[in-house]
Amino acid sequence: MAQTTVGIRTVLVVGGSAGSLDPVLQIVGALPADTDAAIVIVVHRKAGSDSILSNLLAAKTSLPVKEVEDKDPVLTGHIFLAPPDYHLLFENRNYFALDASEKINYSRPSIDVTFESAAAAFGSTVVGVLLSGANADGAEGLAAIRNAGGLTLVQDPATAEVYYMPQQAILLGAAGQVVHKDQLPARLAALLRRQP
Amino acid sequence: MDPNIIREEEIEQLLAGLLDLYGYDFTNYARASLRRRINRIMIVDKLPSFAELFYKIKSDPAYLKHFVAEVTVNVTEMFRDPQVYATIRREVLPVLATYPFIRIWHAGCATGEEVYSMAILLEESGLLHKSLLYATDLNHNMVEQVRSGIFPMRHMKQYSENYIAAGGKQDFSQYYTAKYDRAVFSSTLRKKLIVATHNLVSDSSFNEFQMIFCRNVLIYFDKTLQEKVLQLLDNSLEQRGFLVLGTKENLRFSAIAPGYLPLAPKDKIWRKRQ
């Protein structure tokens, strides 16, 4: 298991809201065990719904899953989950930071906040993914990743349980690729596999 | 929101100005969040450039106040994380009850919702009469707000639910009087509060307490400042006293950690060793 924070080439940030649990679980289930990326997942959920999501994710992967605490190190080969009721940011390439300030797009955590922060800290090495959801959170953040030279994938709205969120990203021109739900896990796995 | 409106060197210039001109030291605030908040202020206040922002801060005292209040995060609620208060009620209050006099410090109290929550717990345990709750914040506006005991009525339903989830057995509405869109909290609770401005970054310890709350304050500081503030809290806490941090904050990186025992690890309550 890679424990080093040195030489991270890729951060995968995944955002979703209503209807995103299923694709999130599929993506996590397909992640390669030998990845050099740190994986960060931001989904809208109710405050106090602790550990249930962590446990669901952990059951799908051999990679360690952790709900982020303040100043936790960004580690490769780990899956990090934004805690309910906090915005999750990258303080820099090495550490996370949390922020309990007002909701953005009616959401805390807000996907935009994490995506924009990822773009600022990691630039073109970010892979951003936006999934099913019923509000516009994430679209602007995905655009920030794309503007910073990162790779952006959006779940094809036609294959999303709730089309609105991925649709907003596409309308904003933030989608580098629009991908069928069933093809997302394999596509991401290929991107994240350690390069020889 | 465009995360790049303000450049890194402009932030440095702004922070140096705030420190030199007014003594507000934000230089060791966690930068990612600080940058986001400054950007947000510029968008909300419709300031087209950094020069405009800096000019307003330097020339308009009312705007300076507004800026400081906005750049610091003042989001809080009553009985936030109800399980933490349930643990306090169950495990901490019986210990505090054995003291002749109880002093509690809410460091970085913002608008004071947590102070009132604690006052309610103490009242229900029959301890409020021998308690003093010190509530401090660096924002003068916040201090006025805490003293007034007036909170928006629209939050009371949520607070009442939190109160019940925290083990409250009474009718929450007995603690306030509704006046139009405002809830005015009872003077029984208010008269045990001592409210003052105090800046955790630059001010020193001013008393010894049996319990200190500092929740969701440290997350806005970098590691250096976190350590400095934790030392200040440590210096202000009696032996066997209780320290309560935010549910995603931790002592583990601090030099003071060996002096503390976790009382409720998930609730982030520690007890200082003898």
GROMACS .gro file of C-alpha atoms in nm:
model
  470
    1MET     CA    1   0.000   0.000   0.000
    2ALA     CA    2   0.144   0.333  -0.104
    3GLN     CA    3   0.180   0.557   0.199
    4THR     CA    4   0.382   0.833   0.043
    5THR     CA    5   0.254   1.175  -0.055
    6VAL     CA    6   0.549   1.224  -0.289
    7GLY     CA    7   0.503   1.204  -0.662
    8ILE     CA    8   0.125   1.206  -0.680
    9ARG     CA    9   0.048   1.236  -1.046
   10THR     CA   10  -0.325   1.213  -1.033
   11VAL     CA   11  -0.614   1.295  -0.809
   12LEU     CA   12  -0.953   1.154  -0.898
   13VAL     CA   13  -1.237   1.365  -0.763
   14VAL     CA   14  -1.587   1.225  -0.797
   15GLY     CA   15  -1.899   1.428  -0.723
   16GLY     CA   16  -2.261   1.320  -0.715
   17SER     CA   17  -2.595   1.377  -0.556
   18ALA     CA   18  -2.937   1.214  -0.593
   19GLY     CA   19  -2.899   0.885  -0.778
   20SER     CA   20  -2.520   0.876  -0.753
   21LEU     CA   21  -2.477   0.601  -0.495
   22ASP     CA   22  -2.500   0.322  -0.748
   23PRO     CA   23  -2.244   0.466  -0.995
   24VAL     CA   24  -2.013   0.562  -0.705
   25LEU     CA   25  -2.017   0.204  -0.576
   26GLN     CA   26  -1.950   0.069  -0.927
   27ILE     CA   27  -1.660   0.308  -0.980
   28VAL     CA   28  -1.506   0.227  -0.644
   29GLY     CA   29  -1.552  -0.143  -0.706
   30ALA     CA   30  -1.352  -0.120  -1.028
   31LEU     CA   31  -1.059   0.088  -0.902
   32PRO     CA   32  -0.722  -0.078  -0.958
   33ALA     CA   33  -0.541  -0.183  -0.642
   34ASP     CA   34  -0.209  -0.044  -0.767
   35THR     CA   35  -0.315   0.311  -0.846
   36ASP     CA   36  -0.089   0.611  -0.790
   37ALA     CA   37  -0.388   0.838  -0.754
   38ALA     CA   38  -0.565   0.966  -0.447
   39ILE     CA   39  -0.939   0.922  -0.486
   40VAL     CA   40  -1.175   1.177  -0.334
   41ILE     CA   41  -1.551   1.137  -0.327
   42VAL     CA   42  -1.797   1.416  -0.253
   43VAL     CA   43  -2.162   1.321  -0.235
   44HIS     CA   44  -2.449   1.518  -0.089
   45ARG     CA   45  -2.581   1.350   0.220
   46LYS     CA   46  -2.755   1.430   0.539
   47ALA     CA   47  -2.553   1.545   0.839
   48GLY     CA   48  -2.509   1.274   1.098
   49SER     CA   49  -2.535   0.991   0.848
   50ASP     CA   50  -2.184   0.890   0.957
   51SER     CA   51  -1.990   0.576   0.863
   52ILE     CA   52  -2.272   0.408   0.663
   53LEU     CA   53  -2.135   0.528   0.328
   54SER     CA   54  -1.775   0.455   0.432
   55ASN     CA   55  -1.874   0.100   0.512
   56LEU     CA   56  -2.058   0.055   0.185
   57LEU     CA   57  -1.754   0.178  -0.008
   58ALA     CA   58  -1.507  -0.026   0.195
   59ALA     CA   59  -1.703  -0.341   0.112
   60LYS     CA   60  -1.638  -0.277  -0.260
   61THR     CA   61  -1.262  -0.224  -0.261
   62SER     CA   62  -0.936  -0.330  -0.106
   63LEU     CA   63  -0.818   0.031  -0.100
   64PRO     CA   64  -0.842   0.199   0.240
   65VAL     CA   65  -1.147   0.424   0.277
   66LYS     CA   66  -1.141   0.722   0.511
   67GLU     CA   67  -1.380   1.000   0.596
   68VAL     CA   68  -1.154   1.304   0.601
   69GLU     CA   69  -1.061   1.484   0.922
   70ASP     CA   70  -0.896   1.823   0.940
   71LYS     CA   71  -0.541   1.831   0.794
   72ASP     CA   72  -0.539   1.463   0.700
   73PRO     CA   73  -0.259   1.390   0.452
   74VAL     CA   74  -0.350   1.327   0.087
   75LEU     CA   75  -0.229   0.971   0.025
   76THR     CA   76  -0.206   0.778  -0.299
   77GLY     CA   77  -0.405   0.459  -0.322
   78HIS     CA   78  -0.654   0.581  -0.063
   79ILE     CA   79  -1.020   0.669  -0.102
   80PHE     CA   80  -1.122   0.982   0.087
   81LEU     CA   81  -1.478   1.076   0.159
   82ALA     CA   82  -1.598   1.431   0.229
   83PRO     CA   83  -1.759   1.432   0.575
   84PRO     CA   84  -2.121   1.542   0.602
   85ASP     CA   85  -2.171   1.910   0.691
   86TYR     CA   86  -1.818   2.024   0.592
   87HIS     CA   87  -1.671   2.152   0.269
   88LEU     CA   88  -1.363   1.955   0.171
   89LEU     CA   89  -1.065   2.144   0.027
   90PHE     CA   90  -0.705   2.071  -0.059
   91GLU     CA   91  -0.488   2.297   0.155
   92ASN     CA   92  -0.207   2.210  -0.088
   93ARG     CA   93  -0.085   1.892  -0.258
   94ASN     CA   94  -0.013   1.730   0.077
   95TYR     CA   95  -0.303   1.807   0.307
   96PHE     CA   96  -0.678   1.832   0.312
   97ALA     CA   97  -0.858   2.116   0.487
   98LEU     CA   98  -1.217   2.137   0.607
   99ASP     CA   99  -1.447   2.435   0.614
  100ALA     CA  100  -1.786   2.456   0.787
  101SER     CA  101  -1.890   2.783   0.624
  102GLU     CA  102  -2.227   2.847   0.461
  103LYS     CA  103  -2.372   2.603   0.212
  104ILE     CA  104  -2.290   2.646  -0.155
  105ASN     CA  105  -2.565   2.547  -0.400
  106TYR     CA  106  -2.767   2.447  -0.091
  107SER     CA  107  -2.498   2.189  -0.019
  108ARG     CA  108  -2.231   2.121   0.239
  109PRO     CA  109  -2.016   1.949   0.132
  110SER     CA  110  -2.033   2.131  -0.199
  111ILE     CA  111  -1.887   1.955  -0.502
  112ASP     CA  112  -1.790   2.290  -0.656
  113VAL     CA  113  -1.574   2.374  -0.354
  114THR     CA  114  -1.377   2.050  -0.371
  115PHE     CA  115  -1.345   2.054  -0.751
  116GLU     CA  116  -1.223   2.415  -0.760
  117SER     CA  117  -0.978   2.344  -0.482
  118ALA     CA  118  -0.850   2.033  -0.663
  119ALA     CA  119  -0.799   2.237  -0.978
  120ALA     CA  120  -0.607   2.504  -0.786
  121ALA     CA  121  -0.383   2.254  -0.604
  122PHE     CA  122  -0.325   1.989  -0.871
  123GLY     CA  123  -0.394   2.161  -1.203
  124SER     CA  124  -0.379   1.937  -1.508
  125THR     CA  125  -0.323   1.616  -1.311
  126VAL     CA  126  -0.681   1.611  -1.183
  127VAL     CA  127  -0.946   1.378  -1.316
  128GLY     CA  128  -1.293   1.510  -1.232
  129VAL     CA  129  -1.612   1.306  -1.259
  130LEU     CA  130  -1.965   1.436  -1.215
  131LEU     CA  131  -2.252   1.194  -1.168
  132SER     CA  132  -2.629   1.190  -1.129
  133GLY     CA  133  -2.790   1.465  -0.921
  134ALA     CA  134  -3.078   1.707  -0.888
  135ASN     CA  135  -2.900   2.040  -0.850
  136ALA     CA  136  -2.634   2.242  -1.027
  137ASP     CA  137  -2.354   2.183  -0.777
  138GLY     CA  138  -2.036   2.052  -0.939
  139ALA     CA  139  -2.077   2.206  -1.285
  140GLU     CA  140  -1.867   2.515  -1.218
  141GLY     CA  141  -1.610   2.314  -1.028
  142LEU     CA  142  -1.581   2.073  -1.318
  143ALA     CA  143  -1.532   2.370  -1.550
  144ALA     CA  144  -1.249   2.490  -1.323
  145ILE     CA  145  -1.081   2.150  -1.353
  146ARG     CA  146  -1.119   2.159  -1.729
  147ASN     CA  147  -0.982   2.514  -1.748
  148ALA     CA  148  -0.682   2.406  -1.544
  149GLY     CA  149  -0.609   2.138  -1.804
  150GLY     CA  150  -0.753   1.847  -1.610
  151LEU     CA  151  -0.960   1.566  -1.756
  152THR     CA  152  -1.335   1.586  -1.699
  153LEU     CA  153  -1.588   1.308  -1.738
  154VAL     CA  154  -1.962   1.344  -1.698
  155GLN     CA  155  -2.212   1.065  -1.660
  156ASP     CA  156  -2.432   1.060  -1.971
  157PRO     CA  157  -2.753   1.226  -1.843
  158ALA     CA  158  -2.957   0.972  -2.040
  159THR     CA  159  -2.808   0.701  -1.818
  160ALA     CA  160  -2.836   0.897  -1.491
  161GLU     CA  161  -3.112   0.839  -1.240
  162VAL     CA  162  -3.141   1.219  -1.218
  163TYR     CA  163  -3.021   1.391  -1.535
  164TYR     CA  164  -3.002   1.750  -1.406
  165MET     CA  165  -2.655   1.771  -1.251
  166PRO     CA  166  -2.458   1.613  -1.538
  167GLN     CA  167  -2.673   1.811  -1.782
  168GLN     CA  168  -2.570   2.139  -1.617
  169ALA     CA  169  -2.202   2.050  -1.654
  170ILE     CA  170  -2.250   1.971  -2.022
  171LEU     CA  171  -2.439   2.298  -2.082
  172LEU     CA  172  -2.153   2.485  -1.915
  173GLY     CA  173  -1.903   2.322  -2.147
  174ALA     CA  174  -1.732   2.150  -1.856
  175ALA     CA  175  -1.758   1.796  -1.990
  176GLY     CA  176  -1.446   1.667  -2.162
  177GLN     CA  177  -1.618   1.334  -2.217
  178VAL     CA  178  -1.976   1.223  -2.171
  179VAL     CA  179  -1.971   0.860  -2.068
  180HIS     CA  180  -2.240   0.594  -2.035
  181LYS     CA  181  -2.291   0.489  -1.674
  182ASP     CA  182  -2.186   0.130  -1.746
  183GLN     CA  183  -1.860   0.239  -1.912
  184LEU     CA  184  -1.747   0.482  -1.642
  185PRO     CA  185  -1.590   0.228  -1.403
  186ALA     CA  186  -1.370   0.067  -1.671
  187ARG     CA  187  -1.276   0.406  -1.821
  188LEU     CA  188  -1.162   0.538  -1.485
  189ALA     CA  189  -0.986   0.217  -1.391
  190ALA     CA  190  -0.782   0.244  -1.712
  191LEU     CA  191  -0.692   0.605  -1.636
  192LEU     CA  192  -0.583   0.529  -1.284
  193ARG     CA  193  -0.386   0.211  -1.339
  194ARG     CA  194  -0.020   0.261  -1.252
  195GLN     CA  195   0.182   0.340  -1.560
  196PRO     CA  196   0.480   0.106  -1.609
  197MET     CA  197  -1.706   3.104  -0.849
  198ASP     CA  198  -1.377   3.177  -1.017
  199PRO     CA  199  -1.114   3.066  -0.767
  200ASN     CA  200  -0.851   3.285  -0.926
  201ILE     CA  201  -0.986   3.638  -0.893
  202ILE     CA  202  -0.731   3.722  -0.628
  203ARG     CA  203  -0.367   3.633  -0.675
  204GLU     CA  204  -0.146   3.480  -0.410
  205GLU     CA  205   0.074   3.791  -0.380
  206GLU     CA  206  -0.236   4.007  -0.342
  207ILE     CA  207  -0.349   3.791  -0.052
  208GLU     CA  208  -0.007   3.841   0.106
  209GLN     CA  209  -0.038   4.216   0.060
  210LEU     CA  210  -0.387   4.217   0.209
  211LEU     CA  211  -0.287   4.009   0.513
  212ALA     CA  212   0.018   4.227   0.577
  213GLY     CA  213  -0.205   4.536   0.559
  214LEU     CA  214  -0.464   4.396   0.800
  215LEU     CA  215  -0.189   4.311   1.048
  216ASP     CA  216   0.002   4.640   1.019
  217LEU     CA  217  -0.299   4.870   1.018
  218TYR     CA  218  -0.538   4.695   1.253
  219GLY     CA  219  -0.355   4.412   1.430
  220TYR     CA  220  -0.574   4.140   1.274
  221ASP     CA  221  -0.340   3.852   1.205
  222PHE     CA  222  -0.474   3.614   0.941
  223THR     CA  223  -0.131   3.513   0.813
  224ASN     CA  224  -0.154   3.165   0.965
  225TYR     CA  225  -0.508   3.093   0.861
  226ALA     CA  226  -0.543   2.786   0.640
  227ARG     CA  227  -0.490   2.936   0.299
  228ALA     CA  228  -0.727   2.737   0.076
  229SER     CA  229  -1.030   2.830   0.279
  230LEU     CA  230  -0.916   3.189   0.335
  231ARG     CA  231  -0.863   3.243  -0.038
  232ARG     CA  232  -1.210   3.106  -0.107
  233ARG     CA  233  -1.368   3.339   0.146
  234ILE     CA  234  -1.190   3.647   0.015
  235ASN     CA  235  -1.301   3.559  -0.338
  236ARG     CA  236  -1.652   3.512  -0.212
  237ILE     CA  237  -1.657   3.851  -0.039
  238MET     CA  238  -1.539   4.018  -0.360
  239ILE     CA  239  -1.818   3.852  -0.558
  240VAL     CA  240  -2.093   3.917  -0.303
  241ASP     CA  241  -1.981   4.278  -0.253
  242LYS     CA  242  -1.937   4.323  -0.629
  243LEU     CA  243  -1.579   4.443  -0.603
  244PRO     CA  244  -1.420   4.431  -0.949
  245SER     CA  245  -1.059   4.419  -0.837
  246PHE     CA  246  -0.825   4.357  -0.550
  247ALA     CA  247  -0.730   4.726  -0.549
  248GLU     CA  248  -1.093   4.815  -0.483
  249LEU     CA  249  -1.117   4.570  -0.195
  250PHE     CA  250  -0.794   4.688  -0.038
  251TYR     CA  251  -0.894   5.053  -0.070
  252LYS     CA  252  -1.229   4.994   0.102
  253ILE     CA  253  -1.063   4.804   0.384
  254LYS     CA  254  -0.811   5.083   0.438
  255SER     CA  255  -1.051   5.374   0.412
  256ASP     CA  256  -1.385   5.255   0.551
  257PRO     CA  257  -1.393   5.134   0.916
  258ALA     CA  258  -1.745   4.992   0.876
  259TYR     CA  259  -1.630   4.791   0.577
  260LEU     CA  260  -1.331   4.659   0.771
  261LYS     CA  261  -1.568   4.523   1.038
  262HIS     CA  262  -1.784   4.367   0.771
  263PHE     CA  263  -1.479   4.213   0.602
  264VAL     CA  264  -1.346   4.060   0.925
  265ALA     CA  265  -1.689   3.920   1.010
  266GLU     CA  266  -1.723   3.770   0.662
  267VAL     CA  267  -1.374   3.631   0.623
  268THR     CA  268  -1.404   3.447   0.953
  269VAL     CA  269  -1.663   3.173   0.950
  270ASN     CA  270  -1.951   3.223   1.192
  271VAL     CA  271  -2.173   2.932   1.101
  272THR     CA  272  -2.300   2.750   1.408
  273GLU     CA  273  -2.619   2.608   1.553
  274MET     CA  274  -2.768   2.507   1.886
  275PHE     CA  275  -2.685   2.153   1.994
  276ARG     CA  276  -2.481   2.107   1.675
  277ASP     CA  277  -2.377   1.739   1.664
  278PRO     CA  278  -2.641   1.640   1.922
  279GLN     CA  279  -2.456   1.324   2.024
  280VAL     CA  280  -2.172   1.539   2.157
  281TYR     CA  281  -2.413   1.713   2.394
  282ALA     CA  282  -2.567   1.379   2.490
  283THR     CA  283  -2.220   1.262   2.592
  284ILE     CA  284  -2.156   1.584   2.785
  285ARG     CA  285  -2.486   1.546   2.968
  286ARG     CA  286  -2.413   1.183   3.052
  287GLU     CA  287  -2.041   1.184   3.124
  288VAL     CA  288  -1.917   1.536   3.188
  289LEU     CA  289  -2.191   1.706   3.391
  290PRO     CA  290  -2.178   1.452   3.676
  291VAL     CA  291  -1.807   1.538   3.718
  292LEU     CA  292  -1.866   1.914   3.696
  293ALA     CA  293  -2.142   1.875   3.954
  294THR     CA  294  -1.881   1.784   4.217
  295TYR     CA  295  -1.711   2.125   4.188
  296PRO     CA  296  -1.821   2.417   4.406
  297PHE     CA  297  -1.795   2.653   4.112
  298ILE     CA  298  -1.789   2.581   3.738
  299ARG     CA  299  -1.609   2.794   3.481
  300ILE     CA  300  -1.651   2.711   3.112
  301TRP     CA  301  -1.492   2.886   2.815
  302HIS     CA  302  -1.639   2.888   2.465
  303ALA     CA  303  -1.340   3.000   2.259
  304GLY     CA  304  -1.437   3.136   1.917
  305CYS     CA  305  -1.808   3.127   2.001
  306ALA     CA  306  -1.929   3.311   1.687
  307THR     CA  307  -2.297   3.397   1.734
  308GLY     CA  308  -2.315   3.200   2.058
  309GLU     CA  309  -2.557   2.916   1.982
  310GLU     CA  310  -2.330   2.663   2.155
  311VAL     CA  311  -2.299   2.878   2.465
  312TYR     CA  312  -2.676   2.883   2.505
  313SER     CA  313  -2.689   2.508   2.440
  314MET     CA  314  -2.446   2.449   2.725
  315ALA     CA  315  -2.632   2.690   2.954
  316ILE     CA  316  -2.949   2.488   2.890
  317LEU     CA  317  -2.771   2.162   2.979
  318LEU     CA  318  -2.639   2.316   3.301
  319GLU     CA  319  -2.981   2.456   3.390
  320GLU     CA  320  -3.144   2.118   3.342
  321SER     CA  321  -2.883   1.952   3.562
  322GLY     CA  322  -2.932   2.210   3.836
  323LEU     CA  323  -2.578   2.343   3.788
  324LEU     CA  324  -2.631   2.676   3.618
  325HIS     CA  325  -2.657   2.871   3.944
  326LYS     CA  326  -2.295   2.786   4.026
  327SER     CA  327  -2.160   2.822   3.671
  328LEU     CA  328  -2.011   3.098   3.462
  329LEU     CA  329  -1.988   3.061   3.087
  330TYR     CA  330  -1.723   3.277   2.921
  331ALA     CA  331  -1.796   3.333   2.553
  332THR     CA  332  -1.531   3.498   2.340
  333ASP     CA  333  -1.486   3.579   1.975
  334LEU     CA  334  -1.260   3.812   1.780
  335ASN     CA  335  -1.558   3.980   1.614
  336HIS     CA  336  -1.710   4.258   1.818
  337ASN     CA  337  -2.045   4.218   1.636
  338MET     CA  338  -2.058   3.855   1.743
  339VAL     CA  339  -2.004   3.949   2.103
  340GLU     CA  340  -2.302   4.187   2.090
  341GLN     CA  341  -2.513   3.916   1.934
  342VAL     CA  342  -2.426   3.660   2.204
  343ARG     CA  343  -2.508   3.910   2.477
  344SER     CA  344  -2.849   3.986   2.328
  345GLY     CA  345  -2.961   3.622   2.330
  346ILE     CA  346  -3.171   3.688   2.021
  347PHE     CA  347  -3.173   3.429   1.746
  348PRO     CA  348  -3.375   3.389   1.425
  349MET     CA  349  -3.707   3.220   1.491
  350ARG     CA  350  -3.680   3.018   1.169
  351HIS     CA  351  -3.403   2.803   1.320
  352MET     CA  352  -3.597   2.699   1.629
  353LYS     CA  353  -3.756   2.391   1.475
  354GLN     CA  354  -3.413   2.253   1.383
  355TYR     CA  355  -3.268   2.346   1.723
  356SER     CA  356  -3.559   2.182   1.899
  357GLU     CA  357  -3.492   1.860   1.705
  358ASN     CA  358  -3.123   1.882   1.790
  359TYR     CA  359  -3.210   1.939   2.155
  360ILE     CA  360  -3.424   1.625   2.164
  361ALA     CA  361  -3.154   1.424   1.981
  362ALA     CA  362  -2.913   1.545   2.250
  363GLY     CA  363  -3.132   1.387   2.517
  364GLY     CA  364  -3.343   1.692   2.601
  365LYS     CA  365  -3.666   1.600   2.778
  366GLN     CA  366  -3.832   1.938   2.821
  367ASP     CA  367  -4.020   2.157   2.580
  368PHE     CA  368  -3.741   2.350   2.405
  369SER     CA  369  -3.968   2.650   2.349
  370GLN     CA  370  -3.975   2.724   2.724
  371TYR     CA  371  -3.624   2.871   2.687
  372TYR     CA  372  -3.726   3.156   2.461
  373THR     CA  373  -4.000   3.404   2.394
  374ALA     CA  374  -4.110   3.445   2.034
  375LYS     CA  375  -4.117   3.804   1.913
  376TYR     CA  376  -4.215   3.824   1.546
  377ASP     CA  377  -3.931   3.653   1.360
  378ARG     CA  378  -3.700   3.644   1.660
  379ALA     CA  379  -3.654   3.412   1.956
  380VAL     CA  380  -3.539   3.594   2.270
  381PHE     CA  381  -3.368   3.357   2.510
  382SER     CA  382  -3.448   3.376   2.877
  383SER     CA  383  -3.255   3.599   3.113
  384THR     CA  384  -3.197   3.298   3.342
  385LEU     CA  385  -2.958   3.166   3.078
  386ARG     CA  386  -2.815   3.504   2.981
  387LYS     CA  387  -2.718   3.623   3.327
  388LYS     CA  388  -2.458   3.347   3.362
  389LEU     CA  389  -2.271   3.449   3.047
  390ILE     CA  390  -1.961   3.663   3.038
  391VAL     CA  391  -1.909   3.781   2.685
  392ALA     CA  392  -1.595   3.950   2.553
  393THR     CA  393  -1.378   3.997   2.249
  394HIS     CA  394  -1.073   3.777   2.254
  395ASN     CA  395  -0.845   3.691   1.964
  396LEU     CA  396  -0.705   3.338   1.990
  397VAL     CA  397  -0.426   3.435   1.752
  398SER     CA  398  -0.287   3.728   1.946
  399ASP     CA  399  -0.437   3.734   2.298
  400SER     CA  400  -0.320   3.524   2.590
  401SER     CA  401  -0.482   3.303   2.849
  402PHE     CA  402  -0.708   3.499   3.087
  403ASN     CA  403  -0.839   3.242   3.333
  404GLU     CA  404  -0.846   2.874   3.428
  405PHE     CA  405  -1.145   2.666   3.330
  406GLN     CA  406  -1.283   2.321   3.402
  407MET     CA  407  -1.414   2.290   3.049
  408ILE     CA  408  -1.321   2.453   2.719
  409PHE     CA  409  -1.515   2.437   2.393
  410CYS     CA  410  -1.325   2.525   2.077
  411ARG     CA  411  -1.528   2.368   1.799
  412ASN     CA  412  -1.471   2.426   1.429
  413VAL     CA  413  -1.224   2.704   1.497
  414LEU     CA  414  -0.896   2.517   1.450
  415ILE     CA  415  -0.995   2.393   1.104
  416TYR     CA  416  -0.941   2.748   0.974
  417PHE     CA  417  -0.583   2.764   1.103
  418ASP     CA  418  -0.264   2.617   0.963
  419LYS     CA  419  -0.074   2.362   1.169
  420THR     CA  420   0.157   2.620   1.326
  421LEU     CA  421  -0.130   2.833   1.449
  422GLN     CA  422  -0.329   2.528   1.557
  423GLU     CA  423  -0.042   2.431   1.781
  424LYS     CA  424  -0.013   2.779   1.926
  425VAL     CA  425  -0.385   2.793   2.003
  426LEU     CA  426  -0.388   2.444   2.152
  427GLN     CA  427  -0.105   2.551   2.384
  428LEU     CA  428  -0.318   2.851   2.484
  429LEU     CA  429  -0.617   2.627   2.555
  430ASP     CA  430  -0.395   2.387   2.747
  431ASN     CA  431  -0.266   2.674   2.960
  432SER     CA  432  -0.624   2.777   3.031
  433LEU     CA  433  -0.754   2.435   3.133
  434GLU     CA  434  -0.731   2.297   3.487
  435GLN     CA  435  -0.595   1.953   3.554
  436ARG     CA  436  -0.871   1.696   3.496
  437GLY     CA  437  -1.054   1.957   3.287
  438PHE     CA  438  -1.244   1.877   2.966
  439LEU     CA  439  -1.154   1.993   2.616
  440VAL     CA  440  -1.415   1.975   2.337
  441LEU     CA  441  -1.311   2.021   1.973
  442GLY     CA  442  -1.510   1.997   1.649
  443THR     CA  443  -1.605   1.647   1.537
  444LYS     CA  444  -1.349   1.651   1.253
  445GLU     CA  445  -1.072   1.815   1.455
  446ASN     CA  446  -0.802   1.631   1.641
  447LEU     CA  447  -0.537   1.664   1.907
  448ARG     CA  448  -0.324   1.392   1.754
  449PHE     CA  449  -0.073   1.620   1.577
  450SER     CA  450  -0.023   1.839   1.884
  451ALA     CA  451   0.251   1.841   2.145
  452ILE     CA  452  -0.018   1.867   2.413
  453ALA     CA  453  -0.173   1.532   2.310
  454PRO     CA  454   0.021   1.321   2.564
  455GLY     CA  455  -0.132   1.528   2.844
  456TYR     CA  456  -0.483   1.425   2.747
  457LEU     CA  457  -0.700   1.114   2.761
  458PRO     CA  458  -0.976   1.064   2.508
  459LEU     CA  459  -1.308   1.060   2.692
  460ALA     CA  460  -1.524   1.014   2.385
  461PRO     CA  461  -1.307   0.979   2.072
  462LYS     CA  462  -1.592   1.019   1.822
  463ASP     CA  463  -1.730   1.323   2.002
  464LYS     CA  464  -1.380   1.475   2.027
  465ILE     CA  465  -1.392   1.523   2.402
  466TRP     CA  466  -1.065   1.487   2.593
  467ARG     CA  467  -0.983   1.502   2.962
  468LYS     CA  468  -0.662   1.660   3.080
  469ARG     CA  469  -0.439   1.433   3.287
  470GLN     CA  470  -0.340   1.516   3.640
   0.00000   0.00000   0.00000
